[in-house]
Amino acid sequence: MLDAPQLESIDQRARLWRPKRVVITRSAAVLDHGRAIAERAQALGLSVERLSSDRLPFNQPADPRRAYAQAKSTLAVVVAPPGKLKFQPIAPSADWRVDPAEGCPAHCSYCYLAGSLKGPPITRAFANISDILAALPAYLGQGTVTSRSADRAGEGTTFEASCYTDPLAIEHLTGSLSALIAHFGRWDADVQLRFTTKFAAVEPLLGLDHRGRTRMRASLNPAAFARFEGGTSSVADRLVALRRMADAGYRIGLTIAPIIAAEGWEEAYGGLIDAVAERLAGAPPQADLTVELITHRFTPTSKTVLESWYPGSDLDMTDTRRSEKRTRFGAVKHVYDAATMKALRSFFQTTIAARLPQARILYWT
Ligand code: SF4
């Protein structure tokens, strides 16, 4: 475990979240990992409220802005419910979703968690990581993404850890990402752990015995669109972090997401890809750079939630240049229209091929 001076030195180099309120439920407090999270928080000078039950005692202010601010500055250490131990398929990113936490302290005005998290957007870290690890082997060899794609067959069964959280944003408090990476490193099987992040504090991960079974992707947008990504690390810092991970033997990737067709997008994304090429020049070949391309989309529910969370955002969620798409469950999604999609896709394919010839594009959506 890191001691307070080590945590402080990381804090000086990276933008680490310090929740205003940390609570731990009764059941979480008796678990080793729950206790370790509480100790980490205390080592950072945070006080930890120990609850006498497993119910989170949150009285939400009526004002939605205050309710949002209060929830976003709270870390709750809880036991993951049984449903979290039954993994869901998560194409096209990975075979299965594994959640070490739920919620994120950042403030992205397009956040994909809006509308999918139940209740206030507090960050819940799961104390029963050992139960989560114990559930993994049942899914070995059962994925649909890697088994159906010749391009990805070499990855083994893949598990995505960043569907409901940014695990690096809270790693200094939880240690859960390190626990997952070390577990996959010890696991003598054809598997890969994947996570994507808008944060840069990778120091605790660099020395882990990962055995090449983890791929970190930096989730990126051009600096020109930084106004949509409040509370995250700068793009330049994320790229430094990605290079450090490559140099530490990890596989790496880019999640360019969400791709936003705002004015000046072509120049902005061109500059971003140039910055990536410069930062990754000479990276070790085992880094096996991959790229995932995800265009901006929203649902009526996520739009309502995001507009209440970020009323001042100029992120375009109107019908301009949008088409409606139906998911297989019948829900409506607003995606860019065909002409915009075509222009974006062609730009990214051409630009990546020219400037990052070593990269493999895994998917476009
Ligand atoms: Fe949402 Fe990711 Fe931004 Fe966190 S970093 S607020 S999970 S989009």
Tab-separated table of C-alpha atoms and ligand atoms in Angstrom:
chain	number	residue	atom	x	y	z
A	1	MET	CA	0.000	0.000	0.000
A	2	LEU	CA	1.189	3.531	-0.745
A	3	ASP	CA	2.025	5.724	2.197
A	4	ALA	CA	0.967	9.345	2.558
A	5	PRO	CA	4.205	10.928	1.160
A	6	GLN	CA	4.031	8.697	-1.927
A	7	LEU	CA	0.393	9.627	-2.466
A	8	GLU	CA	1.273	13.289	-2.072
A	9	SER	CA	4.020	13.101	-4.673
A	10	ILE	CA	1.603	11.514	-7.163
A	11	ASP	CA	-0.868	14.254	-6.290
A	12	GLN	CA	1.671	16.907	-7.254
A	13	ARG	CA	2.134	15.425	-10.725
A	14	ALA	CA	-1.449	14.485	-11.488
A	15	ARG	CA	-4.879	15.841	-10.918
A	16	LEU	CA	-6.209	13.448	-8.289
A	17	TRP	CA	-9.756	13.507	-7.077
A	18	ARG	CA	-10.308	14.347	-3.407
A	19	PRO	CA	-13.958	13.612	-2.615
A	20	LYS	CA	-15.575	15.930	-0.081
A	21	ARG	CA	-17.378	13.003	1.495
A	22	VAL	CA	-16.309	9.357	1.820
A	23	VAL	CA	-18.696	6.790	3.310
A	24	ILE	CA	-18.311	3.060	3.792
A	25	THR	CA	-21.214	0.713	4.381
A	26	ARG	CA	-21.299	-1.806	7.208
A	27	SER	CA	-20.827	-4.793	4.883
A	28	ALA	CA	-18.050	-3.105	2.910
A	29	ALA	CA	-16.137	-2.204	6.078
A	30	VAL	CA	-15.624	-5.842	7.064
A	31	LEU	CA	-13.989	-6.750	3.739
A	32	ASP	CA	-10.200	-6.446	3.254
A	33	HIS	CA	-10.523	-4.379	0.092
A	34	GLY	CA	-13.116	-2.105	1.682
A	35	ARG	CA	-10.819	-1.503	4.627
A	36	ALA	CA	-7.895	-0.846	2.250
A	37	ILE	CA	-9.928	1.794	0.385
A	38	ALA	CA	-10.818	3.486	3.673
A	39	GLU	CA	-7.123	3.472	4.658
A	40	ARG	CA	-6.113	4.995	1.336
A	41	ALA	CA	-8.662	7.773	1.787
A	42	GLN	CA	-7.426	8.427	5.307
A	43	ALA	CA	-3.801	8.483	4.099
A	44	LEU	CA	-4.880	11.309	1.787
A	45	GLY	CA	-6.223	13.194	4.792
A	46	LEU	CA	-9.890	12.431	4.076
A	47	SER	CA	-12.243	11.430	6.842
A	48	VAL	CA	-14.297	8.290	6.320
A	49	GLU	CA	-17.858	7.958	7.660
A	50	ARG	CA	-18.612	4.407	8.753
A	51	LEU	CA	-22.287	3.635	8.250
A	52	SER	CA	-24.212	1.398	10.606
A	53	SER	CA	-26.107	-0.206	7.723
A	54	ASP	CA	-25.765	-0.842	3.987
A	55	ARG	CA	-28.126	1.944	3.012
A	56	LEU	CA	-26.541	5.133	1.700
A	57	PRO	CA	-28.016	8.020	3.707
A	58	PHE	CA	-28.349	10.644	1.026
A	59	ASN	CA	-30.907	13.360	1.286
A	60	GLN	CA	-30.741	14.960	-2.106
A	61	PRO	CA	-31.137	18.766	-2.175
A	62	ALA	CA	-34.167	19.821	-4.226
A	63	ASP	CA	-31.999	22.107	-6.388
A	64	PRO	CA	-30.694	19.835	-9.177
A	65	ARG	CA	-27.368	21.704	-9.459
A	66	ARG	CA	-26.667	21.278	-5.749
A	67	ALA	CA	-27.809	17.664	-5.852
A	68	TYR	CA	-25.435	17.009	-8.741
A	69	ALA	CA	-22.489	18.762	-7.031
A	70	GLN	CA	-23.075	16.881	-3.793
A	71	ALA	CA	-23.304	13.495	-5.489
A	72	LYS	CA	-20.285	14.094	-7.729
A	73	SER	CA	-18.093	14.914	-4.736
A	74	THR	CA	-18.994	11.737	-2.832
A	75	LEU	CA	-17.250	8.372	-2.798
A	76	ALA	CA	-19.249	5.473	-1.370
A	77	VAL	CA	-17.497	2.197	-0.623
A	78	VAL	CA	-20.130	-0.506	-1.002
A	79	VAL	CA	-20.537	-4.201	-1.724
A	80	ALA	CA	-21.380	-4.769	-5.396
A	81	PRO	CA	-24.851	-6.299	-5.721
A	82	PRO	CA	-25.109	-9.905	-7.024
A	83	GLY	CA	-26.036	-8.620	-10.514
A	84	LYS	CA	-22.527	-7.183	-10.849
A	85	LEU	CA	-21.111	-10.692	-10.591
A	86	LYS	CA	-23.060	-11.748	-13.689
A	87	PHE	CA	-21.158	-10.131	-16.521
A	88	GLN	CA	-22.829	-8.657	-19.592
A	89	PRO	CA	-21.529	-8.795	-23.171
A	90	ILE	CA	-20.159	-5.444	-24.274
A	91	ALA	CA	-19.544	-5.468	-28.032
A	92	PRO	CA	-17.749	-3.984	-29.867
A	93	SER	CA	-15.267	-3.065	-27.147
A	94	ALA	CA	-14.857	-6.420	-25.447
A	95	ASP	CA	-16.418	-9.776	-24.769
A	96	TRP	CA	-17.535	-9.015	-21.221
A	97	ARG	CA	-18.028	-6.084	-18.905
A	98	VAL	CA	-16.440	-6.188	-15.466
A	99	ASP	CA	-17.182	-3.264	-13.155
A	100	PRO	CA	-14.764	-2.438	-10.301
A	101	ALA	CA	-16.861	0.658	-9.536
A	102	GLU	CA	-19.793	2.663	-10.796
A	103	GLY	CA	-19.726	6.416	-11.385
A	104	CYS	CA	-16.952	8.902	-12.076
A	105	PRO	CA	-15.860	12.185	-10.495
A	106	ALA	CA	-15.273	14.035	-13.795
A	107	HIS	CA	-17.737	16.355	-15.516
A	108	CYS	CA	-17.942	15.573	-19.223
A	109	SER	CA	-20.876	17.256	-20.889
A	110	TYR	CA	-21.467	14.228	-23.104
A	111	CYS	CA	-20.935	11.636	-20.322
A	112	TYR	CA	-22.139	8.247	-21.502
A	113	LEU	CA	-23.103	7.371	-17.907
A	114	ALA	CA	-25.930	9.930	-17.917
A	115	GLY	CA	-29.159	8.068	-18.163
A	116	SER	CA	-27.601	4.686	-17.420
A	117	LEU	CA	-26.711	5.184	-13.751
A	118	LYS	CA	-29.576	4.777	-11.336
A	119	GLY	CA	-29.974	7.454	-8.676
A	120	PRO	CA	-27.601	10.347	-7.925
A	121	PRO	CA	-24.220	10.219	-9.713
A	122	ILE	CA	-22.123	9.342	-6.685
A	123	THR	CA	-19.070	7.177	-7.272
A	124	ARG	CA	-19.473	3.729	-5.780
A	125	ALA	CA	-16.313	1.663	-5.340
A	126	PHE	CA	-16.895	-2.045	-4.888
A	127	ALA	CA	-15.314	-3.550	-1.798
A	128	ASN	CA	-15.912	-7.188	-2.803
A	129	ILE	CA	-13.294	-7.192	-5.544
A	130	SER	CA	-12.417	-10.780	-4.579
A	131	ASP	CA	-15.974	-11.871	-5.535
A	132	ILE	CA	-15.599	-10.070	-8.867
A	133	LEU	CA	-12.270	-11.781	-9.537
A	134	ALA	CA	-13.734	-15.160	-8.565
A	135	ALA	CA	-16.554	-14.716	-11.118
A	136	LEU	CA	-14.187	-14.216	-14.073
A	137	PRO	CA	-13.196	-17.813	-14.986
A	138	ALA	CA	-16.780	-18.842	-15.833
A	139	TYR	CA	-16.597	-16.524	-18.865
A	140	LEU	CA	-13.315	-17.819	-20.245
A	141	GLY	CA	-13.525	-18.650	-23.956
A	142	GLN	CA	-17.147	-17.524	-24.186
A	143	GLY	CA	-16.844	-14.116	-25.786
A	144	THR	CA	-18.467	-13.135	-29.039
A	145	VAL	CA	-16.265	-10.154	-29.970
A	146	THR	CA	-12.848	-11.765	-30.048
A	147	SER	CA	-14.032	-15.169	-31.267
A	148	ARG	CA	-15.802	-13.687	-34.302
A	149	SER	CA	-13.125	-11.246	-35.373
A	150	ALA	CA	-9.957	-12.588	-36.976
A	151	ASP	CA	-8.331	-9.258	-36.150
A	152	ARG	CA	-8.900	-9.737	-32.450
A	153	ALA	CA	-8.636	-13.483	-32.029
A	154	GLY	CA	-5.147	-13.125	-30.524
A	155	GLU	CA	-6.512	-11.134	-27.586
A	156	GLY	CA	-8.161	-14.117	-25.882
A	157	THR	CA	-11.321	-13.495	-23.884
A	158	THR	CA	-11.530	-9.761	-23.211
A	159	PHE	CA	-12.949	-8.012	-20.145
A	160	GLU	CA	-13.710	-4.271	-20.215
A	161	ALA	CA	-13.327	-2.454	-16.874
A	162	SER	CA	-14.411	1.060	-17.867
A	163	CYS	CA	-18.034	0.732	-18.934
A	164	TYR	CA	-19.512	2.277	-15.798
A	165	THR	CA	-16.552	4.195	-14.406
A	166	ASP	CA	-13.170	5.659	-15.249
A	167	PRO	CA	-11.107	3.261	-13.128
A	168	LEU	CA	-7.921	5.368	-13.262
A	169	ALA	CA	-9.775	8.475	-12.015
A	170	ILE	CA	-10.281	6.750	-8.660
A	171	GLU	CA	-7.323	4.360	-8.567
A	172	HIS	CA	-5.416	6.408	-5.958
A	173	LEU	CA	-8.397	5.823	-3.647
A	174	THR	CA	-9.433	2.285	-4.555
A	175	GLY	CA	-6.448	0.281	-5.816
A	176	SER	CA	-9.041	-1.812	-7.668
A	177	LEU	CA	-7.519	-1.377	-11.115
A	178	SER	CA	-4.146	-2.538	-9.805
A	179	ALA	CA	-5.855	-5.558	-8.249
A	180	LEU	CA	-7.453	-6.431	-11.603
A	181	ILE	CA	-4.226	-5.937	-13.565
A	182	ALA	CA	-2.205	-8.062	-11.121
A	183	HIS	CA	-4.890	-10.754	-11.202
A	184	PHE	CA	-4.872	-10.922	-15.010
A	185	GLY	CA	-1.057	-11.024	-14.878
A	186	ARG	CA	-1.181	-14.094	-12.622
A	187	TRP	CA	-4.019	-15.732	-14.567
A	188	ASP	CA	-2.447	-18.319	-16.824
A	189	ALA	CA	-5.097	-18.168	-19.547
A	190	ASP	CA	-5.798	-16.559	-22.883
A	191	VAL	CA	-7.334	-13.347	-21.517
A	192	GLN	CA	-7.072	-9.593	-21.711
A	193	LEU	CA	-8.167	-6.855	-19.343
A	194	ARG	CA	-9.043	-3.570	-21.041
A	195	PHE	CA	-9.670	-0.139	-19.655
A	196	THR	CA	-9.947	3.322	-21.123
A	197	THR	CA	-9.376	6.558	-19.275
A	198	LYS	CA	-9.308	10.321	-19.444
A	199	PHE	CA	-6.798	10.451	-16.598
A	200	ALA	CA	-3.023	10.302	-16.362
A	201	ALA	CA	-1.997	9.050	-12.905
A	202	VAL	CA	-0.505	5.757	-14.090
A	203	GLU	CA	2.391	5.635	-11.621
A	204	PRO	CA	0.857	2.887	-9.456
A	205	LEU	CA	0.402	0.682	-12.544
A	206	LEU	CA	3.864	0.930	-14.044
A	207	GLY	CA	5.593	-1.615	-11.821
A	208	LEU	CA	2.827	-4.240	-11.773
A	209	ASP	CA	3.487	-7.739	-13.105
A	210	HIS	CA	0.882	-7.412	-15.864
A	211	ARG	CA	2.450	-9.952	-18.282
A	212	GLY	CA	1.049	-8.107	-21.287
A	213	ARG	CA	-2.516	-9.105	-20.414
A	214	THR	CA	-3.813	-5.562	-19.972
A	215	ARG	CA	-4.478	-2.940	-22.622
A	216	MET	CA	-4.837	0.679	-21.535
A	217	ARG	CA	-6.470	3.048	-23.977
A	218	ALA	CA	-6.338	6.798	-23.624
A	219	SER	CA	-9.771	8.296	-24.211
A	220	LEU	CA	-9.083	11.378	-26.278
A	221	ASN	CA	-10.554	14.450	-27.820
A	222	PRO	CA	-8.660	17.448	-29.214
A	223	ALA	CA	-7.571	20.145	-26.765
A	224	ALA	CA	-9.962	22.455	-28.664
A	225	PHE	CA	-12.842	20.421	-27.199
A	226	ALA	CA	-11.426	20.313	-23.648
A	227	ARG	CA	-14.346	22.467	-22.525
A	228	PHE	CA	-16.541	19.367	-22.841
A	229	GLU	CA	-14.323	17.332	-20.453
A	230	GLY	CA	-14.337	19.071	-17.061
A	231	GLY	CA	-12.203	17.646	-14.285
A	232	THR	CA	-10.140	15.289	-16.454
A	233	SER	CA	-6.383	15.271	-17.080
A	234	SER	CA	-5.122	17.324	-20.004
A	235	VAL	CA	-4.834	15.542	-23.336
A	236	ALA	CA	-1.055	16.096	-23.285
A	237	ASP	CA	-0.822	14.386	-19.863
A	238	ARG	CA	-2.975	11.475	-21.061
A	239	LEU	CA	-0.596	10.945	-23.961
A	240	VAL	CA	2.432	11.016	-21.657
A	241	ALA	CA	0.666	8.448	-19.475
A	242	LEU	CA	-0.047	6.228	-22.478
A	243	ARG	CA	3.584	6.341	-23.566
A	244	ARG	CA	4.753	5.467	-20.049
A	245	MET	CA	2.426	2.465	-20.068
A	246	ALA	CA	3.799	1.355	-23.463
A	247	ASP	CA	7.340	1.684	-22.120
A	248	ALA	CA	6.292	-0.413	-19.117
A	249	GLY	CA	5.302	-3.228	-21.496
A	250	TYR	CA	1.539	-2.748	-21.560
A	251	ARG	CA	-0.509	-2.966	-24.721
A	252	ILE	CA	-2.008	0.392	-25.525
A	253	GLY	CA	-4.719	1.989	-27.602
A	254	LEU	CA	-6.673	5.126	-28.342
A	255	THR	CA	-10.371	5.534	-27.731
A	256	ILE	CA	-11.187	8.597	-29.800
A	257	ALA	CA	-14.529	9.322	-28.239
A	258	PRO	CA	-16.907	10.788	-28.573
A	259	ILE	CA	-16.010	12.181	-31.985
A	260	ILE	CA	-17.695	15.576	-32.114
A	261	ALA	CA	-18.428	17.185	-35.477
A	262	ALA	CA	-18.277	20.727	-34.067
A	263	GLU	CA	-16.917	23.566	-36.142
A	264	GLY	CA	-13.243	23.047	-36.964
A	265	TRP	CA	-13.350	19.292	-36.250
A	266	GLU	CA	-11.115	18.317	-39.128
A	267	GLU	CA	-8.252	20.542	-38.076
A	268	ALA	CA	-8.751	19.717	-34.399
A	269	TYR	CA	-8.673	15.929	-34.859
A	270	GLY	CA	-5.808	16.207	-37.344
A	271	GLY	CA	-3.811	18.015	-34.657
A	272	LEU	CA	-4.742	15.365	-32.105
A	273	ILE	CA	-3.544	12.514	-34.307
A	274	ASP	CA	-0.304	14.411	-34.989
A	275	ALA	CA	0.217	14.792	-31.225
A	276	VAL	CA	-0.357	11.063	-30.730
A	277	ALA	CA	2.132	10.217	-33.499
A	278	GLU	CA	4.745	12.467	-31.941
A	279	ARG	CA	4.273	11.122	-28.413
A	280	LEU	CA	4.284	7.456	-29.455
A	281	ALA	CA	7.180	7.659	-31.931
A	282	GLY	CA	9.617	4.864	-31.098
A	283	ALA	CA	7.272	3.117	-28.625
A	284	PRO	CA	8.015	-0.594	-28.206
A	285	PRO	CA	6.300	-2.756	-30.857
A	286	GLN	CA	4.625	-4.982	-28.243
A	287	ALA	CA	2.498	-1.947	-27.374
A	288	ASP	CA	0.388	-3.051	-30.376
A	289	LEU	CA	-1.402	0.281	-30.817
A	290	THR	CA	-5.126	-0.043	-31.529
A	291	VAL	CA	-7.736	2.641	-32.238
A	292	GLU	CA	-11.440	2.659	-31.372
A	293	LEU	CA	-13.566	5.328	-33.026
A	294	ILE	CA	-16.885	6.248	-31.425
A	295	THR	CA	-19.025	9.104	-32.713
A	296	HIS	CA	-21.087	11.288	-30.417
A	297	ARG	CA	-24.624	10.081	-29.776
A	298	PHE	CA	-27.303	10.629	-27.183
A	299	THR	CA	-30.716	9.337	-26.195
A	300	PRO	CA	-33.710	11.443	-25.134
A	301	THR	CA	-33.046	10.340	-21.534
A	302	SER	CA	-29.318	11.100	-21.546
A	303	LYS	CA	-29.996	14.486	-23.168
A	304	THR	CA	-32.436	15.439	-20.405
A	305	VAL	CA	-30.005	14.338	-17.698
A	306	LEU	CA	-27.002	16.061	-19.306
A	307	GLU	CA	-28.911	19.313	-19.833
A	308	SER	CA	-29.786	19.346	-16.141
A	309	TRP	CA	-26.185	18.556	-15.120
A	310	TYR	CA	-24.466	20.940	-17.575
A	311	PRO	CA	-26.927	23.701	-18.476
A	312	GLY	CA	-24.152	25.988	-19.781
A	313	SER	CA	-22.588	23.482	-22.181
A	314	ASP	CA	-22.482	24.378	-25.878
A	315	LEU	CA	-22.290	20.711	-26.910
A	316	ASP	CA	-24.747	20.367	-29.779
A	317	MET	CA	-27.602	17.989	-28.952
A	318	THR	CA	-30.108	19.430	-31.409
A	319	ASP	CA	-31.503	17.647	-34.458
A	320	THR	CA	-29.060	19.400	-36.789
A	321	ARG	CA	-27.172	16.812	-38.876
A	322	ARG	CA	-28.651	13.986	-36.794
A	323	SER	CA	-30.504	10.766	-37.590
A	324	GLU	CA	-32.539	8.587	-35.314
A	325	LYS	CA	-31.414	5.029	-34.869
A	326	ARG	CA	-33.234	2.284	-32.978
A	327	THR	CA	-31.392	-0.124	-30.738
A	328	ARG	CA	-32.359	-3.784	-30.855
A	329	PHE	CA	-34.466	-3.131	-27.754
A	330	GLY	CA	-36.419	-0.406	-29.604
A	331	ALA	CA	-34.883	2.602	-27.811
A	332	VAL	CA	-34.074	5.736	-29.837
A	333	LYS	CA	-30.508	7.012	-30.274
A	334	HIS	CA	-29.545	10.246	-32.012
A	335	VAL	CA	-26.429	9.750	-34.125
A	336	TYR	CA	-24.863	11.924	-36.826
A	337	ASP	CA	-26.603	11.751	-40.207
A	338	ALA	CA	-25.206	9.634	-43.029
A	339	ALA	CA	-23.339	12.470	-44.772
A	340	THR	CA	-21.605	13.601	-41.557
A	341	MET	CA	-20.763	10.012	-40.613
A	342	LYS	CA	-19.276	9.397	-44.039
A	343	ALA	CA	-17.096	12.517	-43.874
A	344	LEU	CA	-15.896	11.691	-40.356
A	345	ARG	CA	-15.183	8.053	-41.115
A	346	SER	CA	-13.269	8.770	-44.274
A	347	PHE	CA	-11.191	11.442	-42.502
A	348	PHE	CA	-10.233	9.170	-39.604
A	349	GLN	CA	-9.427	6.162	-41.778
A	350	THR	CA	-7.239	8.197	-44.114
A	351	THR	CA	-5.526	10.251	-41.429
A	352	ILE	CA	-4.787	7.314	-39.141
A	353	ALA	CA	-3.415	5.243	-42.015
A	354	ALA	CA	-1.123	8.099	-43.016
A	355	ARG	CA	0.070	9.299	-39.614
A	356	LEU	CA	-0.196	6.210	-37.419
A	357	PRO	CA	0.618	3.404	-39.860
A	358	GLN	CA	1.411	1.016	-37.001
A	359	ALA	CA	-2.142	1.325	-35.590
A	360	ARG	CA	-5.002	-1.130	-36.056
A	361	ILE	CA	-8.530	0.320	-36.121
A	362	LEU	CA	-10.706	-2.076	-34.104
A	363	TYR	CA	-14.078	-0.568	-34.909
A	364	TRP	CA	-16.021	2.494	-35.975
A	365	THR	CA	-19.393	3.286	-34.503
B	1	SF4	FE1	-18.239	10.311	-17.901
B	1	SF4	FE2	-15.882	9.279	-18.762
B	1	SF4	FE3	-16.146	11.886	-18.421
B	1	SF4	FE4	-16.110	10.271	-16.311
B	1	SF4	S1	-14.390	10.627	-17.730
B	1	SF4	S2	-17.517	12.006	-16.626
B	1	SF4	S3	-17.179	8.478	-17.110
B	1	SF4	S4	-17.244	10.615	-19.905
